[in-house]
C-alpha cells in the first residue's frame, strides 16, 4: 500500500512546472489528486498522465481568486474522491514589474490576490473538514523572494513574504487540532514561469541585470532534478514526516533534520 493511499490532495497551478511535478508525485504515492488551474489543456494533460500511470486524478478549471469557483472546485474534488486532506497552494504570478511609483496599483493588487487571497480561499474551503476530522496539511509554495528584497519586483516579493506570515499564523491556529501548514521554497528551476519573466516587456525594462543572469541560467540548468526534489519533499510532508518543523519557511535545499534539531535545542534553551 502506498504511503498516501486514501488521501485526497488538491494542487493549484497544477498544470505545469512545480505544480505538475507535485501532482504526479502525490498520485504516484497513492493519493487521489485534484489538479486545479485555468488552462484546461494543461490540467487535462496532467490528469491524463496520472491516470495512464494507474493513479487517480480530476482536472478542474478554476480562477483561484474567485471565491465561488474555488468553492465549486473543492466540492468537485470532494465529490469524486472524498474530503480534501492535503492542499498545495502553488498558483503564482511573477509580475507586474517596475518601481512602485510607476506600477499600476490594480495590477499590483491583482498579484497579491493570487499570492495571498487564493491560498486564503482554498484554505478556508478545506479547513472546516480538516479540523472536524482532526487532521490535514497545507503547503504554500513560497519563494526565496520571501526573505529578500528586489527593487522593481515588489509585487512578487511582498506577496511571497505575506504568504510566509500567513502560513505561520495558519499553523499556530490549527496545530492543536491536528492541521499543519508549511511554506516551502521549492528550489530554482527554469520552468515556464522563468521563461515568461525573461520575455516580459516590463521585466526587460526594469530588471535588465536580473534578466541577463536569468537568461544564462535557464539555458544551463535541467529543471527535472529540481522539480523531482521538490515533489519528493512535498510527498514527505503529506505523509507526516516533517510535522515537527511545520509553521515556518523551509527551503527544499536545507537539511531539514538539522532544522529540526536546531528547533529542539532552541526550545530546550
PDB file of C-alpha atoms in Angstrom:
ATOM      1  CA  UNK A   1       0.000   0.000   0.000  1.00  0.00           C
ATOM      2  CA  UNK A   2       1.438   3.406  -0.958  1.00  0.00           C
ATOM      3  CA  UNK A   3       2.153   5.993   1.715  1.00  0.00           C
ATOM      4  CA  UNK A   4      -0.702   8.290   0.692  1.00  0.00           C
ATOM      5  CA  UNK A   5      -3.321   5.677  -0.141  1.00  0.00           C
ATOM      6  CA  UNK A   6      -6.725   7.028   0.869  1.00  0.00           C
ATOM      7  CA  UNK A   7      -5.544  10.646   0.973  1.00  0.00           C
ATOM      8  CA  UNK A   8      -7.120  13.311  -1.215  1.00  0.00           C
ATOM      9  CA  UNK A   9      -4.815  16.083  -2.430  1.00  0.00           C
ATOM     10  CA  UNK A  10      -5.605  19.306  -4.233  1.00  0.00           C
ATOM     11  CA  UNK A  11      -2.900  21.208  -6.132  1.00  0.00           C
ATOM     12  CA  UNK A  12      -3.448  24.699  -7.520  1.00  0.00           C
ATOM     13  CA  UNK A  13      -1.385  25.743 -10.500  1.00  0.00           C
ATOM     14  CA  UNK A  14      -1.146  22.025 -11.168  1.00  0.00           C
ATOM     15  CA  UNK A  15      -0.882  22.160 -14.939  1.00  0.00           C
ATOM     16  CA  UNK A  16       2.836  22.824 -15.358  1.00  0.00           C
ATOM     17  CA  UNK A  17       6.198  23.243 -13.653  1.00  0.00           C
ATOM     18  CA  UNK A  18       6.311  22.569  -9.939  1.00  0.00           C
ATOM     19  CA  UNK A  19       2.549  22.034  -9.776  1.00  0.00           C
ATOM     20  CA  UNK A  20       2.678  19.315 -12.387  1.00  0.00           C
ATOM     21  CA  UNK A  21       5.611  17.569 -10.710  1.00  0.00           C
ATOM     22  CA  UNK A  22       3.902  17.722  -7.312  1.00  0.00           C
ATOM     23  CA  UNK A  23       0.604  16.401  -8.689  1.00  0.00           C
ATOM     24  CA  UNK A  24       2.338  13.489 -10.407  1.00  0.00           C
ATOM     25  CA  UNK A  25       4.363  12.592  -7.303  1.00  0.00           C
ATOM     26  CA  UNK A  26       1.377  12.714  -4.951  1.00  0.00           C
ATOM     27  CA  UNK A  27      -0.577  10.438  -7.271  1.00  0.00           C
ATOM     28  CA  UNK A  28       2.370   8.057  -7.573  1.00  0.00           C
ATOM     29  CA  UNK A  29       2.462   7.865  -3.769  1.00  0.00           C
ATOM     30  CA  UNK A  30      -1.180   6.777  -3.713  1.00  0.00           C
ATOM     31  CA  UNK A  31      -3.168   9.991  -3.272  1.00  0.00           C
ATOM     32  CA  UNK A  32      -6.156  10.962  -5.358  1.00  0.00           C
ATOM     33  CA  UNK A  33      -5.329  14.363  -6.837  1.00  0.00           C
ATOM     34  CA  UNK A  34      -7.425  17.325  -7.860  1.00  0.00           C
ATOM     35  CA  UNK A  35      -5.416  19.266 -10.450  1.00  0.00           C
ATOM     36  CA  UNK A  36      -6.515  22.903 -10.465  1.00  0.00           C
ATOM     37  CA  UNK A  37      -5.664  25.710 -12.916  1.00  0.00           C
ATOM     38  CA  UNK A  38      -7.238  27.957 -15.534  1.00  0.00           C
ATOM     39  CA  UNK A  39      -5.622  26.258 -18.543  1.00  0.00           C
ATOM     40  CA  UNK A  40      -7.860  23.329 -19.458  1.00  0.00           C
ATOM     41  CA  UNK A  41      -5.424  21.680 -21.848  1.00  0.00           C
ATOM     42  CA  UNK A  42      -2.602  21.649 -19.290  1.00  0.00           C
ATOM     43  CA  UNK A  43      -4.569  20.168 -16.401  1.00  0.00           C
ATOM     44  CA  UNK A  44      -6.200  17.621 -18.705  1.00  0.00           C
ATOM     45  CA  UNK A  45      -2.713  16.515 -19.781  1.00  0.00           C
ATOM     46  CA  UNK A  46      -1.563  16.136 -16.160  1.00  0.00           C
ATOM     47  CA  UNK A  47      -4.683  14.272 -15.091  1.00  0.00           C
ATOM     48  CA  UNK A  48      -4.407  12.039 -18.140  1.00  0.00           C
ATOM     49  CA  UNK A  49      -0.768  11.243 -17.393  1.00  0.00           C
ATOM     50  CA  UNK A  50      -1.655  10.347 -13.801  1.00  0.00           C
ATOM     51  CA  UNK A  51      -4.476   8.054 -14.861  1.00  0.00           C
ATOM     52  CA  UNK A  52      -2.344   6.434 -17.575  1.00  0.00           C
ATOM     53  CA  UNK A  53       0.154   5.558 -14.854  1.00  0.00           C
ATOM     54  CA  UNK A  54      -2.588   3.926 -12.777  1.00  0.00           C
ATOM     55  CA  UNK A  55      -3.352   6.854 -10.494  1.00  0.00           C
ATOM     56  CA  UNK A  56      -6.492   8.843  -9.755  1.00  0.00           C
ATOM     57  CA  UNK A  57      -6.900  12.475 -10.792  1.00  0.00           C
ATOM     58  CA  UNK A  58      -9.532  15.051 -11.622  1.00  0.00           C
ATOM     59  CA  UNK A  59      -8.815  18.184 -13.661  1.00  0.00           C
ATOM     60  CA  UNK A  60     -10.862  21.218 -12.605  1.00  0.00           C
ATOM     61  CA  UNK A  61     -10.629  24.649 -14.218  1.00  0.00           C
ATOM     62  CA  UNK A  62     -10.757  27.476 -11.721  1.00  0.00           C
ATOM     63  CA  UNK A  63      -9.895  31.131 -11.274  1.00  0.00           C
ATOM     64  CA  UNK A  64      -8.133  30.805  -7.928  1.00  0.00           C
ATOM     65  CA  UNK A  65      -9.128  34.343  -6.933  1.00  0.00           C
ATOM     66  CA  UNK A  66     -12.858  33.755  -7.436  1.00  0.00           C
ATOM     67  CA  UNK A  67     -14.498  32.607  -4.216  1.00  0.00           C
ATOM     68  CA  UNK A  68     -17.412  30.817  -5.870  1.00  0.00           C
ATOM     69  CA  UNK A  69     -15.158  28.996  -8.334  1.00  0.00           C
ATOM     70  CA  UNK A  70     -12.836  27.921  -5.520  1.00  0.00           C
ATOM     71  CA  UNK A  71     -15.774  26.518  -3.558  1.00  0.00           C
ATOM     72  CA  UNK A  72     -17.007  24.679  -6.647  1.00  0.00           C
ATOM     73  CA  UNK A  73     -13.538  23.252  -7.360  1.00  0.00           C
ATOM     74  CA  UNK A  74     -13.117  21.923  -3.831  1.00  0.00           C
ATOM     75  CA  UNK A  75     -16.641  20.489  -3.943  1.00  0.00           C
ATOM     76  CA  UNK A  76     -15.956  18.759  -7.275  1.00  0.00           C
ATOM     77  CA  UNK A  77     -12.794  17.089  -5.962  1.00  0.00           C
ATOM     78  CA  UNK A  78     -14.562  16.071  -2.741  1.00  0.00           C
ATOM     79  CA  UNK A  79     -17.486  14.542  -4.644  1.00  0.00           C
ATOM     80  CA  UNK A  80     -15.148  12.464  -6.773  1.00  0.00           C
ATOM     81  CA  UNK A  81     -12.630  11.316  -4.176  1.00  0.00           C
ATOM     82  CA  UNK A  82     -13.765  12.361  -0.702  1.00  0.00           C
ATOM     83  CA  UNK A  83     -12.787  15.266   1.554  1.00  0.00           C
ATOM     84  CA  UNK A  84      -9.507  17.016   0.854  1.00  0.00           C
ATOM     85  CA  UNK A  85      -6.807  16.085   3.374  1.00  0.00           C
ATOM     86  CA  UNK A  86      -3.819  17.754   1.697  1.00  0.00           C
ATOM     87  CA  UNK A  87      -3.743  21.137  -0.019  1.00  0.00           C
ATOM     88  CA  UNK A  88      -0.905  22.601  -2.071  1.00  0.00           C
ATOM     89  CA  UNK A  89      -1.301  26.303  -2.881  1.00  0.00           C
ATOM     90  CA  UNK A  90       1.080  26.567  -5.824  1.00  0.00           C
ATOM     91  CA  UNK A  91      -0.590  29.026  -8.225  1.00  0.00           C
ATOM     92  CA  UNK A  92       1.524  32.142  -8.652  1.00  0.00           C
ATOM     93  CA  UNK A  93       2.417  35.127 -10.796  1.00  0.00           C
ATOM     94  CA  UNK A  94       5.752  36.922 -11.215  1.00  0.00           C
ATOM     95  CA  UNK A  95       4.754  40.453 -12.213  1.00  0.00           C
ATOM     96  CA  UNK A  96       3.936  43.237 -12.521  1.00  0.00           C
ATOM     97  CA  UNK A  97       7.474  44.611 -12.711  1.00  0.00           C
ATOM     98  CA  UNK A  98       8.772  48.067 -12.006  1.00  0.00           C
ATOM     99  CA  UNK A  99       9.087  50.654  -9.223  1.00  0.00           C
ATOM    100  CA  UNK A 100       6.044  51.054  -7.006  1.00  0.00           C
ATOM    101  CA  UNK A 101       5.725  54.682  -8.117  1.00  0.00           C
ATOM    102  CA  UNK A 102       5.310  53.549 -11.723  1.00  0.00           C
ATOM    103  CA  UNK A 103       3.292  50.365 -11.244  1.00  0.00           C
ATOM    104  CA  UNK A 104      -0.443  50.166 -11.874  1.00  0.00           C
ATOM    105  CA  UNK A 105      -1.922  49.670  -8.386  1.00  0.00           C
ATOM    106  CA  UNK A 106      -4.671  47.442  -9.742  1.00  0.00           C
ATOM    107  CA  UNK A 107      -2.171  45.118 -11.427  1.00  0.00           C
ATOM    108  CA  UNK A 108      -0.046  45.081  -8.266  1.00  0.00           C
ATOM    109  CA  UNK A 109      -3.077  44.241  -6.142  1.00  0.00           C
ATOM    110  CA  UNK A 110      -4.186  41.514  -8.526  1.00  0.00           C
ATOM    111  CA  UNK A 111      -0.827  39.837  -7.926  1.00  0.00           C
ATOM    112  CA  UNK A 112      -1.490  39.921  -4.178  1.00  0.00           C
ATOM    113  CA  UNK A 113      -4.832  38.251  -4.765  1.00  0.00           C
ATOM    114  CA  UNK A 114      -3.052  35.339  -6.437  1.00  0.00           C
ATOM    115  CA  UNK A 115      -0.278  35.141  -3.846  1.00  0.00           C
ATOM    116  CA  UNK A 116      -2.420  35.557  -0.742  1.00  0.00           C
ATOM    117  CA  UNK A 117      -6.155  35.702  -1.376  1.00  0.00           C
ATOM    118  CA  UNK A 118      -6.122  32.447  -3.364  1.00  0.00           C
ATOM    119  CA  UNK A 119      -4.369  30.470  -0.584  1.00  0.00           C
ATOM    120  CA  UNK A 120      -6.805  32.038   1.878  1.00  0.00           C
ATOM    121  CA  UNK A 121      -9.794  30.968  -0.223  1.00  0.00           C
ATOM    122  CA  UNK A 122      -8.608  27.390  -0.679  1.00  0.00           C
ATOM    123  CA  UNK A 123      -7.502  27.053   2.940  1.00  0.00           C
ATOM    124  CA  UNK A 124     -10.837  28.412   4.152  1.00  0.00           C
ATOM    125  CA  UNK A 125     -12.648  25.947   1.905  1.00  0.00           C
ATOM    126  CA  UNK A 126     -10.826  22.840   3.153  1.00  0.00           C
ATOM    127  CA  UNK A 127     -10.100  23.759   6.784  1.00  0.00           C
ATOM    128  CA  UNK A 128     -13.551  23.075   8.280  1.00  0.00           C
ATOM    129  CA  UNK A 129     -13.397  19.475   7.104  1.00  0.00           C
ATOM    130  CA  UNK A 130      -9.781  19.025   8.163  1.00  0.00           C
ATOM    131  CA  UNK A 131     -10.493  20.421  11.636  1.00  0.00           C
ATOM    132  CA  UNK A 132     -13.628  18.309  12.026  1.00  0.00           C
ATOM    133  CA  UNK A 133     -11.641  15.172  11.146  1.00  0.00           C
ATOM    134  CA  UNK A 134      -8.726  16.180  13.359  1.00  0.00           C
ATOM    135  CA  UNK A 135      -6.063  16.231  10.661  1.00  0.00           C
ATOM    136  CA  UNK A 136      -4.778  17.690   7.428  1.00  0.00           C
ATOM    137  CA  UNK A 137      -1.829  19.522   5.916  1.00  0.00           C
ATOM    138  CA  UNK A 138      -1.463  22.640   3.807  1.00  0.00           C
ATOM    139  CA  UNK A 139       1.643  23.592   1.820  1.00  0.00           C
ATOM    140  CA  UNK A 140       2.060  27.096   0.443  1.00  0.00           C
ATOM    141  CA  UNK A 141       4.677  27.145  -2.293  1.00  0.00           C
ATOM    142  CA  UNK A 142       6.782  30.158  -1.386  1.00  0.00           C
ATOM    143  CA  UNK A 143       9.978  31.527  -2.870  1.00  0.00           C
ATOM    144  CA  UNK A 144      13.384  32.761  -1.798  1.00  0.00           C
ATOM    145  CA  UNK A 145      11.894  36.166  -2.592  1.00  0.00           C
ATOM    146  CA  UNK A 146      10.024  35.882   0.710  1.00  0.00           C
ATOM    147  CA  UNK A 147      13.235  36.547   2.649  1.00  0.00           C
ATOM    148  CA  UNK A 148      14.836  39.156   0.381  1.00  0.00           C
ATOM    149  CA  UNK A 149      14.034  42.394  -1.380  1.00  0.00           C
ATOM    150  CA  UNK A 150      14.452  43.292  -5.032  1.00  0.00           C
ATOM    151  CA  UNK A 151      13.647  46.785  -6.302  1.00  0.00           C
ATOM    152  CA  UNK A 152      11.320  46.527  -9.264  1.00  0.00           C
ATOM    153  CA  UNK A 153       9.888  43.209  -8.082  1.00  0.00           C
ATOM    154  CA  UNK A 154       7.795  44.373  -5.130  1.00  0.00           C
ATOM    155  CA  UNK A 155       4.548  42.688  -6.198  1.00  0.00           C
ATOM    156  CA  UNK A 156       6.171  39.249  -6.101  1.00  0.00           C
ATOM    157  CA  UNK A 157       8.402  39.817  -3.069  1.00  0.00           C
ATOM    158  CA  UNK A 158       5.684  41.330  -0.893  1.00  0.00           C
ATOM    159  CA  UNK A 159       3.240  38.620  -1.926  1.00  0.00           C
ATOM    160  CA  UNK A 160       5.615  35.801  -1.036  1.00  0.00           C
ATOM    161  CA  UNK A 161       6.611  37.457   2.245  1.00  0.00           C
ATOM    162  CA  UNK A 162       2.952  37.762   3.225  1.00  0.00           C
ATOM    163  CA  UNK A 163       2.417  34.137   2.217  1.00  0.00           C
ATOM    164  CA  UNK A 164       5.002  33.013   4.766  1.00  0.00           C
ATOM    165  CA  UNK A 165       3.356  35.056   7.533  1.00  0.00           C
ATOM    166  CA  UNK A 166       0.007  33.602   6.527  1.00  0.00           C
ATOM    167  CA  UNK A 167       1.499  30.124   6.884  1.00  0.00           C
ATOM    168  CA  UNK A 168       2.899  30.895  10.339  1.00  0.00           C
ATOM    169  CA  UNK A 169      -0.472  32.114  11.593  1.00  0.00           C
ATOM    170  CA  UNK A 170      -2.372  29.267   9.963  1.00  0.00           C
ATOM    171  CA  UNK A 171      -0.192  26.631  11.614  1.00  0.00           C
ATOM    172  CA  UNK A 172      -0.260  28.337  15.011  1.00  0.00           C
ATOM    173  CA  UNK A 173      -4.055  28.442  14.950  1.00  0.00           C
ATOM    174  CA  UNK A 174      -4.643  24.847  13.838  1.00  0.00           C
ATOM    175  CA  UNK A 175      -1.752  22.705  15.102  1.00  0.00           C
ATOM    176  CA  UNK A 176      -3.519  21.772  18.338  1.00  0.00           C
ATOM    177  CA  UNK A 177      -6.353  20.368  16.226  1.00  0.00           C
ATOM    178  CA  UNK A 178      -4.105  18.271  14.001  1.00  0.00           C
ATOM    179  CA  UNK A 179      -3.747  20.544  10.963  1.00  0.00           C
ATOM    180  CA  UNK A 180      -0.247  21.683   9.990  1.00  0.00           C
ATOM    181  CA  UNK A 181       0.892  24.294   7.487  1.00  0.00           C
ATOM    182  CA  UNK A 182       4.200  24.729   5.651  1.00  0.00           C
ATOM    183  CA  UNK A 183       5.776  27.446   3.489  1.00  0.00           C
ATOM    184  CA  UNK A 184       8.091  25.722   1.031  1.00  0.00           C
ATOM    185  CA  UNK A 185      10.762  27.331  -1.138  1.00  0.00           C
ATOM    186  CA  UNK A 186      10.636  24.755  -3.932  1.00  0.00           C
ATOM    187  CA  UNK A 187      14.052  25.291  -5.496  1.00  0.00           C
ATOM    188  CA  UNK A 188      15.212  27.152  -8.562  1.00  0.00           C
ATOM    189  CA  UNK A 189      14.227  25.584 -11.868  1.00  0.00           C
ATOM    190  CA  UNK A 190      13.894  27.129 -15.341  1.00  0.00           C
ATOM    191  CA  UNK A 191      10.189  26.461 -15.707  1.00  0.00           C
ATOM    192  CA  UNK A 192       7.737  28.291 -17.973  1.00  0.00           C
ATOM    193  CA  UNK A 193       7.414  30.784 -15.106  1.00  0.00           C
ATOM    194  CA  UNK A 194      11.071  31.782 -15.543  1.00  0.00           C
ATOM    195  CA  UNK A 195      10.782  31.950 -19.320  1.00  0.00           C
ATOM    196  CA  UNK A 196       7.709  34.186 -19.021  1.00  0.00           C
ATOM    197  CA  UNK A 197       9.708  36.564 -16.846  1.00  0.00           C
ATOM    198  CA  UNK A 198      12.537  36.723 -19.374  1.00  0.00           C
ATOM    199  CA  UNK A 199      10.109  37.575 -22.164  1.00  0.00           C
ATOM    200  CA  UNK A 200       8.053  40.112 -20.227  1.00  0.00           C
ATOM    201  CA  UNK A 201       8.430  43.699 -21.552  1.00  0.00           C
ATOM    202  CA  UNK A 202       8.152  45.148 -18.052  1.00  0.00           C
ATOM    203  CA  UNK A 203      10.890  42.899 -16.717  1.00  0.00           C
ATOM    204  CA  UNK A 204      13.095  43.776 -19.691  1.00  0.00           C
ATOM    205  CA  UNK A 205      12.645  47.466 -18.964  1.00  0.00           C
ATOM    206  CA  UNK A 206      13.042  47.447 -15.189  1.00  0.00           C
ATOM    207  CA  UNK A 207      15.160  44.380 -14.379  1.00  0.00           C
ATOM    208  CA  UNK A 208      17.741  44.052 -17.176  1.00  0.00           C
ATOM    209  CA  UNK A 209      20.548  42.928 -14.850  1.00  0.00           C
ATOM    210  CA  UNK A 210      18.434  40.187 -13.310  1.00  0.00           C
ATOM    211  CA  UNK A 211      17.256  39.024 -16.728  1.00  0.00           C
ATOM    212  CA  UNK A 212      20.818  38.810 -18.031  1.00  0.00           C
ATOM    213  CA  UNK A 213      21.691  36.407 -15.226  1.00  0.00           C
ATOM    214  CA  UNK A 214      18.386  34.563 -15.575  1.00  0.00           C
ATOM    215  CA  UNK A 215      18.814  34.187 -19.339  1.00  0.00           C
ATOM    216  CA  UNK A 216      22.150  32.408 -18.947  1.00  0.00           C
ATOM    217  CA  UNK A 217      20.842  30.270 -16.118  1.00  0.00           C
ATOM    218  CA  UNK A 218      17.764  28.906 -17.916  1.00  0.00           C
ATOM    219  CA  UNK A 219      19.920  27.608 -20.756  1.00  0.00           C
ATOM    220  CA  UNK A 220      22.279  25.748 -18.418  1.00  0.00           C
ATOM    221  CA  UNK A 221      20.027  24.163 -15.802  1.00  0.00           C
ATOM    222  CA  UNK A 222      17.999  20.990 -16.251  1.00  0.00           C
ATOM    223  CA  UNK A 223      14.727  21.581 -14.388  1.00  0.00           C
ATOM    224  CA  UNK A 224      13.891  17.927 -13.819  1.00  0.00           C
ATOM    225  CA  UNK A 225      16.121  17.196 -10.784  1.00  0.00           C
ATOM    226  CA  UNK A 226      14.885  20.354  -9.053  1.00  0.00           C
ATOM    227  CA  UNK A 227      11.230  19.573  -9.775  1.00  0.00           C
ATOM    228  CA  UNK A 228      11.669  15.984  -8.606  1.00  0.00           C
ATOM    229  CA  UNK A 229      13.385  17.043  -5.377  1.00  0.00           C
ATOM    230  CA  UNK A 230      10.592  19.460  -4.560  1.00  0.00           C
ATOM    231  CA  UNK A 231       7.933  16.862  -5.322  1.00  0.00           C
ATOM    232  CA  UNK A 232       9.658  14.321  -3.068  1.00  0.00           C
ATOM    233  CA  UNK A 233       9.708  16.830  -0.207  1.00  0.00           C
ATOM    234  CA  UNK A 234       6.019  17.569  -0.676  1.00  0.00           C
ATOM    235  CA  UNK A 235       5.167  13.868  -0.587  1.00  0.00           C
ATOM    236  CA  UNK A 236       7.178  13.518   2.634  1.00  0.00           C
ATOM    237  CA  UNK A 237       5.249  16.442   4.133  1.00  0.00           C
ATOM    238  CA  UNK A 238       1.946  14.853   3.062  1.00  0.00           C
ATOM    239  CA  UNK A 239       2.977  11.627   4.765  1.00  0.00           C
ATOM    240  CA  UNK A 240       3.512  13.497   8.029  1.00  0.00           C
ATOM    241  CA  UNK A 241       7.268  13.038   8.210  1.00  0.00           C
ATOM    242  CA  UNK A 242       8.013  16.729   8.782  1.00  0.00           C
ATOM    243  CA  UNK A 243       5.264  17.933  11.082  1.00  0.00           C
ATOM    244  CA  UNK A 244       7.892  18.772  13.691  1.00  0.00           C
ATOM    245  CA  UNK A 245       9.131  21.695  11.569  1.00  0.00           C
ATOM    246  CA  UNK A 246       5.750  22.936  10.331  1.00  0.00           C
ATOM    247  CA  UNK A 247       4.692  26.544  10.596  1.00  0.00           C
ATOM    248  CA  UNK A 248       7.716  28.184   9.020  1.00  0.00           C
ATOM    249  CA  UNK A 249       9.617  28.942   5.837  1.00  0.00           C
ATOM    250  CA  UNK A 250      11.527  25.896   4.606  1.00  0.00           C
ATOM    251  CA  UNK A 251      13.967  25.736   1.724  1.00  0.00           C
ATOM    252  CA  UNK A 252      13.936  22.482  -0.237  1.00  0.00           C
ATOM    253  CA  UNK A 253      17.761  22.513  -0.224  1.00  0.00           C
ATOM    254  CA  UNK A 254      18.121  22.754   3.559  1.00  0.00           C
ATOM    255  CA  UNK A 255      18.931  19.752   5.717  1.00  0.00           C
ATOM    256  CA  UNK A 256      15.587  19.536   7.486  1.00  0.00           C
ATOM    257  CA  UNK A 257      16.942  17.192  10.156  1.00  0.00           C
ATOM    258  CA  UNK A 258      19.343  19.968  11.137  1.00  0.00           C
ATOM    259  CA  UNK A 259      16.446  22.430  11.130  1.00  0.00           C
ATOM    260  CA  UNK A 260      14.503  20.155  13.468  1.00  0.00           C
ATOM    261  CA  UNK A 261      17.499  19.637  15.761  1.00  0.00           C
ATOM    262  CA  UNK A 262      18.117  23.382  15.962  1.00  0.00           C
ATOM    263  CA  UNK A 263      14.489  23.946  16.904  1.00  0.00           C
ATOM    264  CA  UNK A 264      14.683  21.328  19.664  1.00  0.00           C
ATOM    265  CA  UNK A 265      17.838  22.933  21.037  1.00  0.00           C
ATOM    266  CA  UNK A 266      16.251  26.382  20.943  1.00  0.00           C
ATOM    267  CA  UNK A 267      13.230  25.135  22.876  1.00  0.00           C
ATOM    268  CA  UNK A 268      15.445  23.500  25.497  1.00  0.00           C
ATOM    269  CA  UNK A 269      17.475  26.684  25.869  1.00  0.00           C
TER     270      UNK A 269
END
